[in-house]
Structure formats: structure tokens, C-alpha cells
């Protein structure tokens, strides 16, 4: 575990300890906001309205997957209790104390996985977007790399478990 922690700290230092970190943080804040929950609901409702049964299927699937992912995320976060990065620049105030797994990344990968299942041609864009949301959390100083990996696995895994 010490090797993973050392790798996480090294990656965080590399990403946050440079002269461009304030510009990077402004961009990362905007990207991170696209991963806030209300936008997911708005997207799903819009698809349900515009795309008939396929859009309604997307909405129903999203509600079902998030009904599993959110409690599991909270259980893991409060069981593991990994402290957030410290001693490095932090550019936002996180909504809670612990970092593992990244909730923004988990939710982004739920959405990307749902898009891949319901709108396959959009899958590459959706997964790139989800990865960029995860990276934004690292670049804001509130998560380690392994928090993002765990979030991606949680979000994708819950989607696959529920829908396939």
C-alpha cells in the first residue's frame, strides 16, 4: 500500500506543483462542474423528452444504476476513510472529508457507460469526457489518481452489474 500512496503523492505533486496550476484550476473547475449531479438528471430528462422510448430507457436505466451506485459510493467512502491530499495546492472546497472513491468520477463513468449502452456511437466521446472529469478532480487537488481509478471502476461496474 505504501508504494501506491507514494505513486499517488508523486502524481499529485507533478500535477499541482507548477506555475500554471491556477490557470489549470480555472479550467478544471469548469470541467468538474459538468460532472455535478443536476446536469445528469437534466440530460436524462432531455433525452427522455426528445428521443422517445430509447431516451426513456436511458432515464430509467440511469435512475436504477444510481440507486445502486450512490449508496455503495457512500458506504465505501465512509468505510475506507482515506484522507484527501494534503500539503499541496487545493483549488476548491470538497463536499466531504474523504477521497476514496471519487464520486464525481464514479458518476461520470455511470453516465458514460449508460451512453455507451444506449447511444453506442457516442461512447468514445462519453468515456473521454468521464476521464476528463476525473482528471479535473486530481487537478483541483481533492483526489489522488487511485481515487479516480476506483471511481471509474465503481461507476462502470455498477452500470454493467445492473444492465448487462
Tab-separated table of C-alpha atoms in Angstrom:
chain	number	residue	atom	x	y	z
A	1	UNK	CA	0.000	0.000	0.000
A	2	UNK	CA	2.906	2.353	0.674
A	3	UNK	CA	4.006	2.109	-2.968
A	4	UNK	CA	0.524	3.103	-4.134
A	5	UNK	CA	0.465	6.024	-1.708
A	6	UNK	CA	3.905	7.156	-2.872
A	7	UNK	CA	2.774	6.949	-6.504
A	8	UNK	CA	-0.388	8.924	-5.689
A	9	UNK	CA	1.567	11.666	-3.918
A	10	UNK	CA	4.143	11.802	-6.738
A	11	UNK	CA	1.426	12.162	-9.405
A	12	UNK	CA	-0.364	14.830	-7.365
A	13	UNK	CA	2.855	16.804	-6.894
A	14	UNK	CA	3.609	16.552	-10.597
A	15	UNK	CA	0.111	17.811	-11.474
A	16	UNK	CA	-0.174	20.575	-8.873
A	17	UNK	CA	3.302	21.981	-8.169
A	18	UNK	CA	3.976	24.139	-11.211
A	19	UNK	CA	3.489	27.728	-12.291
A	20	UNK	CA	0.387	27.100	-14.383
A	21	UNK	CA	-1.691	25.480	-11.673
A	22	UNK	CA	-4.043	28.482	-11.239
A	23	UNK	CA	-4.948	28.518	-14.938
A	24	UNK	CA	-5.307	24.745	-14.855
A	25	UNK	CA	-7.558	25.076	-11.784
A	26	UNK	CA	-9.910	27.538	-13.514
A	27	UNK	CA	-10.383	25.151	-16.411
A	28	UNK	CA	-10.667	22.154	-14.080
A	29	UNK	CA	-13.383	23.874	-12.030
A	30	UNK	CA	-15.473	24.342	-15.171
A	31	UNK	CA	-14.921	20.745	-16.269
A	32	UNK	CA	-15.688	19.421	-12.796
A	33	UNK	CA	-18.992	21.338	-12.720
A	34	UNK	CA	-20.147	19.387	-15.779
A	35	UNK	CA	-19.954	16.325	-13.525
A	36	UNK	CA	-22.366	17.658	-10.921
A	37	UNK	CA	-25.493	15.552	-10.434
A	38	UNK	CA	-28.178	18.012	-11.575
A	39	UNK	CA	-26.710	18.137	-15.071
A	40	UNK	CA	-27.012	14.350	-15.362
A	41	UNK	CA	-30.679	14.498	-14.477
A	42	UNK	CA	-31.229	17.333	-16.930
A	43	UNK	CA	-29.507	15.347	-19.697
A	44	UNK	CA	-31.569	12.228	-18.956
A	45	UNK	CA	-34.833	14.190	-18.875
A	46	UNK	CA	-33.930	15.927	-22.125
A	47	UNK	CA	-33.174	12.592	-23.802
A	48	UNK	CA	-36.435	11.120	-22.472
A	49	UNK	CA	-38.328	14.047	-23.956
A	50	UNK	CA	-36.504	14.193	-27.297
A	51	UNK	CA	-35.683	10.558	-28.047
A	52	UNK	CA	-38.841	8.629	-27.241
A	53	UNK	CA	-38.523	5.105	-25.892
A	54	UNK	CA	-34.724	4.984	-26.171
A	55	UNK	CA	-34.471	8.209	-24.170
A	56	UNK	CA	-36.947	6.884	-21.586
A	57	UNK	CA	-34.879	3.708	-21.360
A	58	UNK	CA	-31.802	5.839	-20.703
A	59	UNK	CA	-33.642	7.716	-17.927
A	60	UNK	CA	-34.961	4.529	-16.285
A	61	UNK	CA	-31.557	2.843	-16.513
A	62	UNK	CA	-29.852	5.894	-15.024
A	63	UNK	CA	-32.219	6.021	-12.068
A	64	UNK	CA	-31.722	2.299	-11.446
A	65	UNK	CA	-27.927	2.411	-11.679
A	66	UNK	CA	-27.625	5.492	-9.480
A	67	UNK	CA	-29.906	3.799	-6.913
A	68	UNK	CA	-27.113	1.213	-6.549
A	69	UNK	CA	-24.043	3.380	-7.140
A	70	UNK	CA	-24.790	6.230	-4.720
A	71	UNK	CA	-25.318	4.134	-1.562
A	72	UNK	CA	-22.353	1.929	-2.473
A	73	UNK	CA	-20.179	5.021	-3.014
A	74	UNK	CA	-21.185	6.446	0.383
A	75	UNK	CA	-20.620	3.123	2.113
A	76	UNK	CA	-17.139	2.737	0.594
A	77	UNK	CA	-16.119	6.332	1.251
A	78	UNK	CA	-17.165	6.196	4.899
A	79	UNK	CA	-15.717	2.717	5.461
A	80	UNK	CA	-12.321	3.345	3.852
A	81	UNK	CA	-11.964	6.914	5.212
A	82	UNK	CA	-8.963	7.831	3.074
A	83	UNK	CA	-7.880	11.381	3.785
A	84	UNK	CA	-7.780	13.807	0.882
A	85	UNK	CA	-4.427	15.060	-0.432
A	86	UNK	CA	-2.671	17.475	1.902
A	87	UNK	CA	0.368	19.703	1.685
A	88	UNK	CA	-0.361	20.550	-1.961
A	89	UNK	CA	-2.424	23.288	-3.600
A	90	UNK	CA	-6.200	22.786	-3.303
A	91	UNK	CA	-8.456	24.880	-5.512
A	92	UNK	CA	-11.955	24.000	-4.290
A	93	UNK	CA	-13.603	23.025	-1.048
A	94	UNK	CA	-14.654	19.376	-1.302
A	95	UNK	CA	-18.164	18.466	-0.180
A	96	UNK	CA	-16.926	15.853	2.284
A	97	UNK	CA	-13.819	14.782	4.173
A	98	UNK	CA	-12.717	11.603	2.425
A	99	UNK	CA	-11.351	10.935	-1.036
A	100	UNK	CA	-11.728	7.246	-1.977
A	101	UNK	CA	-13.549	6.663	-4.290
A	102	UNK	CA	-14.081	9.832	-6.308
A	103	UNK	CA	-17.829	10.420	-6.502
A	104	UNK	CA	-17.579	12.755	-9.481
A	105	UNK	CA	-15.582	10.148	-11.382
A	106	UNK	CA	-17.942	7.328	-10.412
A	107	UNK	CA	-20.977	9.304	-11.582
A	108	UNK	CA	-19.240	10.347	-14.805
A	109	UNK	CA	-18.452	6.715	-15.602
A	110	UNK	CA	-22.038	5.693	-14.819
A	111	UNK	CA	-23.175	8.231	-17.396
A	112	UNK	CA	-20.509	7.257	-19.925
A	113	UNK	CA	-21.435	3.591	-19.559
A	114	UNK	CA	-25.132	4.408	-19.974
A	115	UNK	CA	-24.333	6.415	-23.087
A	116	UNK	CA	-22.262	3.515	-24.441
A	117	UNK	CA	-25.184	1.121	-23.967
A	118	UNK	CA	-27.972	3.396	-25.254
A	119	UNK	CA	-26.055	5.541	-27.778
A	120	UNK	CA	-23.031	3.440	-28.844
A	121	UNK	CA	-21.766	5.897	-31.451
A	122	UNK	CA	-21.274	8.457	-28.659
A	123	UNK	CA	-19.343	6.054	-26.395
A	124	UNK	CA	-15.796	7.278	-27.197
A	125	UNK	CA	-16.739	10.899	-26.513
A	126	UNK	CA	-18.604	9.948	-23.331
A	127	UNK	CA	-15.659	7.996	-21.916
A	128	UNK	CA	-13.173	10.749	-22.781
A	129	UNK	CA	-15.480	13.246	-21.067
A	130	UNK	CA	-15.738	10.991	-17.983
A	131	UNK	CA	-11.946	10.643	-17.826
A	132	UNK	CA	-11.515	14.421	-18.136
A	133	UNK	CA	-13.972	14.958	-15.265
A	134	UNK	CA	-11.927	12.552	-13.177
A	135	UNK	CA	-8.686	14.301	-14.132
A	136	UNK	CA	-10.200	17.642	-13.153
A	137	UNK	CA	-10.663	16.362	-9.603
A	138	UNK	CA	-6.956	15.476	-9.407
A	139	UNK	CA	-6.000	18.851	-10.902
A	140	UNK	CA	-8.151	20.635	-8.310
A	141	UNK	CA	-6.159	18.940	-5.549
A	142	UNK	CA	-9.037	17.000	-3.956
A	143	UNK	CA	-8.296	13.449	-5.172
A	144	UNK	CA	-5.439	11.073	-5.786
A	145	UNK	CA	-5.044	9.077	-9.003
A	146	UNK	CA	-6.192	5.848	-7.342
A	147	UNK	CA	-9.358	7.612	-6.114
A	148	UNK	CA	-10.173	8.284	-9.766
A	149	UNK	CA	-9.459	4.709	-10.813
A	150	UNK	CA	-11.671	3.402	-8.011
A	151	UNK	CA	-14.439	5.830	-9.021
A	152	UNK	CA	-14.231	4.761	-12.671
A	153	UNK	CA	-14.421	1.090	-11.694
A	154	UNK	CA	-17.320	1.741	-9.317
A	155	UNK	CA	-19.370	3.681	-11.864
A	156	UNK	CA	-18.723	1.352	-14.793
A	157	UNK	CA	-19.089	-1.743	-12.627
A	158	UNK	CA	-22.445	-0.697	-11.199
A	159	UNK	CA	-23.744	0.047	-14.689
A	160	UNK	CA	-22.627	-3.336	-16.011
A	161	UNK	CA	-23.983	-5.143	-12.960
A	162	UNK	CA	-27.418	-3.571	-13.293
A	163	UNK	CA	-27.838	-3.521	-17.077
A	164	UNK	CA	-25.954	-6.496	-18.506
